[in-house]
PDB file of C-alpha atoms in Angstrom:
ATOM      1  CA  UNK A   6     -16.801  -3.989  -5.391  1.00  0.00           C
ATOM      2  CA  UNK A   7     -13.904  -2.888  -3.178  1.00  0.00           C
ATOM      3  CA  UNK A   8     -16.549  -1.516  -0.831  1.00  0.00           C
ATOM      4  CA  UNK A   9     -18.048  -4.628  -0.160  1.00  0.00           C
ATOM      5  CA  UNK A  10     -14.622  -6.028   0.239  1.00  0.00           C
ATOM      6  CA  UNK A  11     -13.422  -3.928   3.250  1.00  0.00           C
ATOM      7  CA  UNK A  12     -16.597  -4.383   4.538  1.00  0.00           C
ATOM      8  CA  UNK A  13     -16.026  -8.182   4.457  1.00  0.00           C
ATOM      9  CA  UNK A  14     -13.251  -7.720   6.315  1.00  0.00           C
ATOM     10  CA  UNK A  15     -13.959  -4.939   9.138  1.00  0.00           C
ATOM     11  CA  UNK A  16     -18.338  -5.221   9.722  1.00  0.00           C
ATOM     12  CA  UNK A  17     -18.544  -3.539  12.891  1.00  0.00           C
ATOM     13  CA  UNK A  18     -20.924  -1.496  15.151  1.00  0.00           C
ATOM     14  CA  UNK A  19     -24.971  -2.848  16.956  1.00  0.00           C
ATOM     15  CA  UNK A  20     -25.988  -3.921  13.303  1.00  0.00           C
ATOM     16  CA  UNK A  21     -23.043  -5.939  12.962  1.00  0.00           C
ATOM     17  CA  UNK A  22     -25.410  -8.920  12.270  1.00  0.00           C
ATOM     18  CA  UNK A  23     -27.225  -7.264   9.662  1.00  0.00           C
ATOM     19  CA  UNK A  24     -24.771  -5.658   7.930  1.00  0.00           C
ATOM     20  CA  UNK A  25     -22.376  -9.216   7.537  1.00  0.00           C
ATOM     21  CA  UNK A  26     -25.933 -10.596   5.744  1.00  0.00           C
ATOM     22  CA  UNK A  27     -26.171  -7.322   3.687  1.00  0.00           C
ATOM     23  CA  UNK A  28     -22.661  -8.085   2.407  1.00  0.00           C
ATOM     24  CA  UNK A  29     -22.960 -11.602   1.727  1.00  0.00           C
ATOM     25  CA  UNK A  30     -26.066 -11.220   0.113  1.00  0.00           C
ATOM     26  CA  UNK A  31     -24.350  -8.349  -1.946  1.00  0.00           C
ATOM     27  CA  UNK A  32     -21.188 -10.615  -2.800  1.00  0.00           C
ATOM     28  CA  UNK A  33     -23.033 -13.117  -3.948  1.00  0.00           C
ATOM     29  CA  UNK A  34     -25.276 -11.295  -6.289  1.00  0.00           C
ATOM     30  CA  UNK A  35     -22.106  -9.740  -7.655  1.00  0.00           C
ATOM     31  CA  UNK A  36     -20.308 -13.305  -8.286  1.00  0.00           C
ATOM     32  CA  UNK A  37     -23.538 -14.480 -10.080  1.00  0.00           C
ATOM     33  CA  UNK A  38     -24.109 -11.425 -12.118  1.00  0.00           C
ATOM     34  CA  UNK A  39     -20.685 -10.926 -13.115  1.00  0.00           C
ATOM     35  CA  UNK A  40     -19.508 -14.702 -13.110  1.00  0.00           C
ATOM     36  CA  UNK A  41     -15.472 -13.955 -12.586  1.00  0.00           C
ATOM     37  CA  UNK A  42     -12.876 -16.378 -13.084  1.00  0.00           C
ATOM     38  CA  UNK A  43     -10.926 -14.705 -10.274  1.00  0.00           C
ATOM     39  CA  UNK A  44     -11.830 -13.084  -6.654  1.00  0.00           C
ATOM     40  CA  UNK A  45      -8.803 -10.637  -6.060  1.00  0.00           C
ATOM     41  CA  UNK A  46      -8.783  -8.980  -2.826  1.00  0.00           C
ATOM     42  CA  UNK A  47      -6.503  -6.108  -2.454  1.00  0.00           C
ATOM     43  CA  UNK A  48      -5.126  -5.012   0.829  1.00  0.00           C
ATOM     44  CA  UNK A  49      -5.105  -7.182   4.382  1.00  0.00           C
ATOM     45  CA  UNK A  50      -8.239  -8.148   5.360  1.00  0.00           C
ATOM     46  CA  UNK A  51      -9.304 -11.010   8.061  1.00  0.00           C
ATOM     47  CA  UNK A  52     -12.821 -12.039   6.060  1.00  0.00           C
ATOM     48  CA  UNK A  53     -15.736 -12.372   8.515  1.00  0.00           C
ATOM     49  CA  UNK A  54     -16.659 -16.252   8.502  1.00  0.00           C
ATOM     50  CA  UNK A  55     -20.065 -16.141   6.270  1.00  0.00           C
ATOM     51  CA  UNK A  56     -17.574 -14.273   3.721  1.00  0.00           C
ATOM     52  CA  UNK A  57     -15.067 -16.553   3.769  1.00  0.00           C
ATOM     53  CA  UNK A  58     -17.777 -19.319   3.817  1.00  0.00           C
ATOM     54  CA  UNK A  59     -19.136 -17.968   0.599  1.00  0.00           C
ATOM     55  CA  UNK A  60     -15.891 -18.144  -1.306  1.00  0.00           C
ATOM     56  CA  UNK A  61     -15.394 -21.568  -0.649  1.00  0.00           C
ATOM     57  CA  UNK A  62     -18.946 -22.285  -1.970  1.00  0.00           C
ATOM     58  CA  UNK A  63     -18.291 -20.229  -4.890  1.00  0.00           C
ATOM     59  CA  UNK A  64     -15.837 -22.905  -6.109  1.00  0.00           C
ATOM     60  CA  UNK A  65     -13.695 -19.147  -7.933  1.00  0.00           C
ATOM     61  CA  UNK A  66     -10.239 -18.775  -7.689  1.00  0.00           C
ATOM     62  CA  UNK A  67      -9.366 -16.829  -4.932  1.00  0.00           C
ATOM     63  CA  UNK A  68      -5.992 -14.922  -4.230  1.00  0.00           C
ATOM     64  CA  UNK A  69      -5.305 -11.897  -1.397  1.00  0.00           C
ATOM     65  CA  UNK A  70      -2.487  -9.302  -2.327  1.00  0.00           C
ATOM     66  CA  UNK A  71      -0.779  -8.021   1.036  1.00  0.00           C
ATOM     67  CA  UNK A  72       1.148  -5.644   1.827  1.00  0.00           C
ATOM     68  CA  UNK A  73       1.370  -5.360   5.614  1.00  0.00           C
ATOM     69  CA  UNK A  74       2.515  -6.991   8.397  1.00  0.00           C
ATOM     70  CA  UNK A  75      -0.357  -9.133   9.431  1.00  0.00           C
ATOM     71  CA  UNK A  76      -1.325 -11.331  12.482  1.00  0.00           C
ATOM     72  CA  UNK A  77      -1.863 -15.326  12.977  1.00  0.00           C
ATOM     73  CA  UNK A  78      -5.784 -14.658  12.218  1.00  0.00           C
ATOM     74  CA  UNK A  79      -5.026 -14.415   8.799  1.00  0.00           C
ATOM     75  CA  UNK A  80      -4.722 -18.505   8.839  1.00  0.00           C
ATOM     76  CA  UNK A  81      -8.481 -18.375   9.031  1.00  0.00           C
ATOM     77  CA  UNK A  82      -8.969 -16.704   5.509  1.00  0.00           C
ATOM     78  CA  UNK A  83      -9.118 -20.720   4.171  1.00  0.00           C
ATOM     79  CA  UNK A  84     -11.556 -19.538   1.624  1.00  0.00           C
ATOM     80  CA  UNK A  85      -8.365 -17.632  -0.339  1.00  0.00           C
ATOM     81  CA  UNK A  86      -6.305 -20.343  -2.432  1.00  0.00           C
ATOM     82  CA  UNK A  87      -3.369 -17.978  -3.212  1.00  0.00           C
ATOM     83  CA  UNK A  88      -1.633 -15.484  -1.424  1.00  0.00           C
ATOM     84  CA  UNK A  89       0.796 -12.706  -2.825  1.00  0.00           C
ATOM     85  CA  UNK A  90       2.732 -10.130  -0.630  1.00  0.00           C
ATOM     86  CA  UNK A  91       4.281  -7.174  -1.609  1.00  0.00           C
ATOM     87  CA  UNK A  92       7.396  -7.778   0.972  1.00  0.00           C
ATOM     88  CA  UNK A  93       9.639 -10.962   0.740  1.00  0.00           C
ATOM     89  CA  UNK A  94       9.729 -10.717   4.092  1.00  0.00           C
ATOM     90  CA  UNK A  95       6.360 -11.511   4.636  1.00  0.00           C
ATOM     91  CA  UNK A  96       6.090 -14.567   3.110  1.00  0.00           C
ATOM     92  CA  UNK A  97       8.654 -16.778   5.857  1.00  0.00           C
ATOM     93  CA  UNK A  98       5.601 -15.133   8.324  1.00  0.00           C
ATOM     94  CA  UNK A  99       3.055 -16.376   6.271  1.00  0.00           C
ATOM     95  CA  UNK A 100       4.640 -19.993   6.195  1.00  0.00           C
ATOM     96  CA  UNK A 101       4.966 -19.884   9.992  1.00  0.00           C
ATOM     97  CA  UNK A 102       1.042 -19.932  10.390  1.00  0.00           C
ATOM     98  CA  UNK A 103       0.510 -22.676   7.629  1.00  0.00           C
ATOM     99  CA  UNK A 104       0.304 -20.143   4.517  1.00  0.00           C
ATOM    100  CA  UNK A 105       2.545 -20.203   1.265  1.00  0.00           C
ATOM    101  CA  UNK A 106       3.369 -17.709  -0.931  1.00  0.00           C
ATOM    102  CA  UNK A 107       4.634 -15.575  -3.646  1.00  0.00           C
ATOM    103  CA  UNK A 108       6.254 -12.609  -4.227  1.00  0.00           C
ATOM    104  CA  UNK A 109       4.514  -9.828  -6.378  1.00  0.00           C
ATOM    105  CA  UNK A 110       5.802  -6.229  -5.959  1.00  0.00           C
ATOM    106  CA  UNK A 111       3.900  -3.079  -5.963  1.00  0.00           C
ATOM    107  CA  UNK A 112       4.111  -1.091  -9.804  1.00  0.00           C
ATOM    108  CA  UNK A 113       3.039   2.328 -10.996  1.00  0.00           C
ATOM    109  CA  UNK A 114       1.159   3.419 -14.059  1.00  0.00           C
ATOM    110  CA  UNK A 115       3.204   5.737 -16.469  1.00  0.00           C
ATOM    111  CA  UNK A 116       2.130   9.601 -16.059  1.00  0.00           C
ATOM    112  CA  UNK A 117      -0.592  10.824 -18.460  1.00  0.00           C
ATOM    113  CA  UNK A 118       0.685  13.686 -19.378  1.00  0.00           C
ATOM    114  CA  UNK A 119       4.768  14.748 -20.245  1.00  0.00           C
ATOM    115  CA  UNK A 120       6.864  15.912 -17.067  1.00  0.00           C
ATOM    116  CA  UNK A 121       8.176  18.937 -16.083  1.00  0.00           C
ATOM    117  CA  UNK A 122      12.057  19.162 -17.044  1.00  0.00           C
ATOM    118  CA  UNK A 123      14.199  18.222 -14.133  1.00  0.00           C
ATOM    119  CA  UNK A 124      15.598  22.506 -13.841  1.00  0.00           C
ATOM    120  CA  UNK A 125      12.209  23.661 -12.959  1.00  0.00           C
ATOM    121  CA  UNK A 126      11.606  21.276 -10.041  1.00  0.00           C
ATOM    122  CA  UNK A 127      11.647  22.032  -6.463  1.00  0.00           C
ATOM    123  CA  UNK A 128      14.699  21.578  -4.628  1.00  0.00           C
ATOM    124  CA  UNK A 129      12.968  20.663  -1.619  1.00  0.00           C
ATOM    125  CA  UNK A 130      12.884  17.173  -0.386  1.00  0.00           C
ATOM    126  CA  UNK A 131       9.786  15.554  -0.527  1.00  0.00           C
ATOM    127  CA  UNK A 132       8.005  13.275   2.123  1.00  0.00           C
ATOM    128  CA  UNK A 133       4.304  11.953   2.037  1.00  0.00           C
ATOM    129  CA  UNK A 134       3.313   9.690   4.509  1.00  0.00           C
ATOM    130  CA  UNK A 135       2.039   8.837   8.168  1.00  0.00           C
ATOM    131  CA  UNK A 136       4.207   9.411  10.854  1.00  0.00           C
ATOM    132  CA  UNK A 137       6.160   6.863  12.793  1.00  0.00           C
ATOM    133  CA  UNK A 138       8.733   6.747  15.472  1.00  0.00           C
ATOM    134  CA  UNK A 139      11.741   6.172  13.098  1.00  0.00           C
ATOM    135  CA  UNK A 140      10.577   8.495  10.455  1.00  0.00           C
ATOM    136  CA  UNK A 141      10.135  11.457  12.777  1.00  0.00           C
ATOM    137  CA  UNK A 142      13.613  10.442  14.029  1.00  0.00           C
ATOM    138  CA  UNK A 143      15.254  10.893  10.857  1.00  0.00           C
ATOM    139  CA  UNK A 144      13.456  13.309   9.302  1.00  0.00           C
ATOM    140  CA  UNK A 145      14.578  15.685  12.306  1.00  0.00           C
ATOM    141  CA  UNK A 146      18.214  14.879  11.516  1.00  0.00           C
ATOM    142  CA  UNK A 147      18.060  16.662   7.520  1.00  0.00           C
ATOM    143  CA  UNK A 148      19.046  19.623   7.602  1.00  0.00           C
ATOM    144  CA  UNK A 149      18.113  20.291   3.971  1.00  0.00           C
ATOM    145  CA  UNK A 150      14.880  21.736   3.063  1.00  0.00           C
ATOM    146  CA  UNK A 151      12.145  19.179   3.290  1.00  0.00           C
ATOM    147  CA  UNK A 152       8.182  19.303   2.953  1.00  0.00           C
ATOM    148  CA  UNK A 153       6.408  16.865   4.945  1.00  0.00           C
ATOM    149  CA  UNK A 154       2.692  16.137   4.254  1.00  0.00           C
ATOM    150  CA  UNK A 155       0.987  13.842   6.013  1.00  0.00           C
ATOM    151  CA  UNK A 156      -2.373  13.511   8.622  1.00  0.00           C
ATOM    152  CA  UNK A 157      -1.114  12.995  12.437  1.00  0.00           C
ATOM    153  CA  UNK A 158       2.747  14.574  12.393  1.00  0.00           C
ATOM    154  CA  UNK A 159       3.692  16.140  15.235  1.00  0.00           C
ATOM    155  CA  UNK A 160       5.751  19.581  15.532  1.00  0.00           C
ATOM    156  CA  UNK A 161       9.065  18.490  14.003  1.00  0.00           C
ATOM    157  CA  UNK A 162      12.519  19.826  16.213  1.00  0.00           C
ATOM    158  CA  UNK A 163      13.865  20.790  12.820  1.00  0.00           C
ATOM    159  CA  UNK A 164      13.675  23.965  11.478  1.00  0.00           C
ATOM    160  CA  UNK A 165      14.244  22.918   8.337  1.00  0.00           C
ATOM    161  CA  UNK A 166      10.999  21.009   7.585  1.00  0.00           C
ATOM    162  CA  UNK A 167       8.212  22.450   6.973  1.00  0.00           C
ATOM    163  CA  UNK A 168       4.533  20.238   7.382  1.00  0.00           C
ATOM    164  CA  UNK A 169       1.266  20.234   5.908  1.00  0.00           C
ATOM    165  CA  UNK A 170      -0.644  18.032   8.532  1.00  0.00           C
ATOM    166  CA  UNK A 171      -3.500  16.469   6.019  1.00  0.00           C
ATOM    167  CA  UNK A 172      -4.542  14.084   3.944  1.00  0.00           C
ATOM    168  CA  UNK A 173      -4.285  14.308   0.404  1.00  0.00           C
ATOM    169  CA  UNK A 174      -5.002  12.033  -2.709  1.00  0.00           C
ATOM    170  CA  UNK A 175      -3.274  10.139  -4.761  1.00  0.00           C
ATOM    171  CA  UNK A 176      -3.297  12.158  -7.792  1.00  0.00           C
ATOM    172  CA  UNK A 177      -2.328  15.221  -6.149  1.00  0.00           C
ATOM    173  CA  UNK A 178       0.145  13.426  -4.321  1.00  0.00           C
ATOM    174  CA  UNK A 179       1.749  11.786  -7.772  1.00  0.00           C
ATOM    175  CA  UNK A 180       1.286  15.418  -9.041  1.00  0.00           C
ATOM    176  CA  UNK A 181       3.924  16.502  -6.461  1.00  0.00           C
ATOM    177  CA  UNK A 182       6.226  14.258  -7.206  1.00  0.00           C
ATOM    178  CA  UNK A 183       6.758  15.703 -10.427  1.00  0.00           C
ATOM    179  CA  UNK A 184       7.089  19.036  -9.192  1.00  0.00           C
ATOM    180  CA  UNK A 185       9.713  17.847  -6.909  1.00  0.00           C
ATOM    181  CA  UNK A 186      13.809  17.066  -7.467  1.00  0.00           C
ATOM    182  CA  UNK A 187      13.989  14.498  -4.547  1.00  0.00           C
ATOM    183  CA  UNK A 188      11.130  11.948  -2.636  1.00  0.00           C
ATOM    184  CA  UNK A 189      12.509  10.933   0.415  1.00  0.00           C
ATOM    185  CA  UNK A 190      11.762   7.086   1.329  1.00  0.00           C
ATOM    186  CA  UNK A 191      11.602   5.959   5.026  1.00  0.00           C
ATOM    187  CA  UNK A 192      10.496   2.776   5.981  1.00  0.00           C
ATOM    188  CA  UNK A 193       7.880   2.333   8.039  1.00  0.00           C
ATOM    189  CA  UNK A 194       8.871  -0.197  10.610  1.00  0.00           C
ATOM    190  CA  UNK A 195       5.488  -1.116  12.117  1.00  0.00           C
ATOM    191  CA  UNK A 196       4.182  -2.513   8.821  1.00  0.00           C
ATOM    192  CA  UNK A 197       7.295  -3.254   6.276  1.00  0.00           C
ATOM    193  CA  UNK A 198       9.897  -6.470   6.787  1.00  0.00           C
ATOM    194  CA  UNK A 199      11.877  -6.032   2.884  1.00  0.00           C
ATOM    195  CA  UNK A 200       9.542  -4.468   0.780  1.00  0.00           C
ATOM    196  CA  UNK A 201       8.853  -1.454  -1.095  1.00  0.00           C
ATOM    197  CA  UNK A 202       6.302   0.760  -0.834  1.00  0.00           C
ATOM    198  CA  UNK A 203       4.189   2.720  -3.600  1.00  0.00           C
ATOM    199  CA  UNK A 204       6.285   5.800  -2.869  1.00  0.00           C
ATOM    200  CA  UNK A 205       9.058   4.073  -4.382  1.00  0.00           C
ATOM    201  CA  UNK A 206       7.469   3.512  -7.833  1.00  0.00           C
ATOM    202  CA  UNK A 207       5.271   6.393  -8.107  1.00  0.00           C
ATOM    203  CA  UNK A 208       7.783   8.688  -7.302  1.00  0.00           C
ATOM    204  CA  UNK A 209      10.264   7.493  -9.561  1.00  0.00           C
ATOM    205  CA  UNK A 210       7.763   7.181 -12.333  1.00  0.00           C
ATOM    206  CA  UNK A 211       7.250  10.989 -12.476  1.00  0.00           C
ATOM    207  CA  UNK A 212      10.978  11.331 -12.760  1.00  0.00           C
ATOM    208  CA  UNK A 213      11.925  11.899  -9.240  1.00  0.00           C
ATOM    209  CA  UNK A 214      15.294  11.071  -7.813  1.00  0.00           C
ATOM    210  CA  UNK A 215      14.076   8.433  -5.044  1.00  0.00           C
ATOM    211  CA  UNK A 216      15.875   8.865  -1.862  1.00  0.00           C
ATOM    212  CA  UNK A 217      16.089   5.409   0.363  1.00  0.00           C
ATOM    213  CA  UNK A 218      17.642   3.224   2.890  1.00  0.00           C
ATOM    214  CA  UNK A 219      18.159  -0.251   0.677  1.00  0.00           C
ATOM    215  CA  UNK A 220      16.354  -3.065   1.493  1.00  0.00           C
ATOM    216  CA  UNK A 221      16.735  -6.951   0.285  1.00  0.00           C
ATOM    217  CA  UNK A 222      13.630  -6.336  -1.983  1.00  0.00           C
ATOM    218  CA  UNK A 223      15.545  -3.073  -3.843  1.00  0.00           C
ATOM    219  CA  UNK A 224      17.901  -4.935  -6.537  1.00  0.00           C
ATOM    220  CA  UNK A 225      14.668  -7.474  -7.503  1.00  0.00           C
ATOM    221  CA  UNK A 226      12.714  -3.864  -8.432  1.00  0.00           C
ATOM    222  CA  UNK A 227      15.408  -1.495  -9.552  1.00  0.00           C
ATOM    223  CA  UNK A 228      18.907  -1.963 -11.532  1.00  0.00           C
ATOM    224  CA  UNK A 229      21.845  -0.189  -9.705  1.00  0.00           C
ATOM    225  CA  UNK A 230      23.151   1.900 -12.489  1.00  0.00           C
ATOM    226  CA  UNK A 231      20.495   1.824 -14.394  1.00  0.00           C
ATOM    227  CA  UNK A 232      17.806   5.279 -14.878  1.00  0.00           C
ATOM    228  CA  UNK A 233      14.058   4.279 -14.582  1.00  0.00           C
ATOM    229  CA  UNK A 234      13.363   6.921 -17.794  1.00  0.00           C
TER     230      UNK A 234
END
């Protein structure tokens, strides 16, 4: 039901009023048919009030996994009992507007199939993402070969990179990561405090050599020394 679940948090438009009752209604006929022991929402969300209402009501255990920088309105979200964040650094936030919480890192899910040997990858660099001020900075400053993909870059000064200015999924996007030598890491500063991003695990689970500034939350994921495979 993650549909109904970003819903619950963004209901917007003239039928605002209609849709919040079409997702409580639907929320509630999902906690009675499938009776859970535990409401996990995935992914920052500020829960419309007759959402949030309903979870307190539905006497479940709650919990919200986070992995963004978030504002005070999350405080509101009382019908959550447990929060987890993806980013140490989120949780001295969290405390600051009455919330506690607990550290639980992104993973990745082992590749289905075997991986292609390390000689027949791509020496190209490797960077999927969104832009941001910082990562455009640096990324013009590598003068290696480096494929950015990505909806919303602008024309890079670097006539090294090359960009393919789209969307693309997740499978095709763990797909290239095998295909590839090095994934280049950049930290997004708008949204990340210490934490790690999928990129990191993904791209190291399909045998990648991960390329990254450190941050505090690198030695509690990843042994120096120490090869993933």
């Amino acid at each position: 039901h993650n549909m109904l679940a970003r819903l619950a948090g963004h209901a917007m438009g003239k039928n605002h009023a209609r849709v919040r009752k079409m997702i409580r209604d639907g929320l509630a006929q999902a906690i009675r048919q499938h009776r859970p022991e535990l409401i996990l929402i995935v992914d920052l969300f500020y829960l419309e009030p007759a959402i949030n209402q309903l979870l307190i009501e539905s006497g479940i255990a709650t919990a919200q996994w986070i992995g963004d920088r978030f504002e005070d309105r999350l405080a509101r979200n009382t019908g959550i009992k447990d929060f987890y964040f993806t980013d140490t650094g989120l949780i001295p936030l969290a405390e600051r507007i009455g919330l506690s919480g607990r550290y639980l890192p992104l993973a990745a899910t082992l590749p289905e199939m075997a991986l292609p040997a390390w000689e027949t990858r791509s020496n190209e660099i490797l960077f999927i993402g969104a832009p941001s001020a910082g990562r455009v900075a640096l990324i013009e400053q590598i003068s290696h070969p480096i494929l950015v993909i990505g909806p919303g870059w602008p024309a890079l000064n670097n006539p090294a990179a090359r960009t393919i200015n789209r969307r693309i999924s997740i499978k095709k996007t763990r797909r290239l990561y095998a295909q590839h030598k090095f994934v280049l890491n950049i930290m997004n500063e708008s949204n990340v405090v210490n934490g790690l991003p999928q990129r990191c695990f993904d791209a190291t689970m399909h045998g990648a050599c991960l390329l990254m500034n450190s941050t505090p939350d690198t030695p509690l994921n990843f042994e120096e020394g120490k090869e993933i495979f």
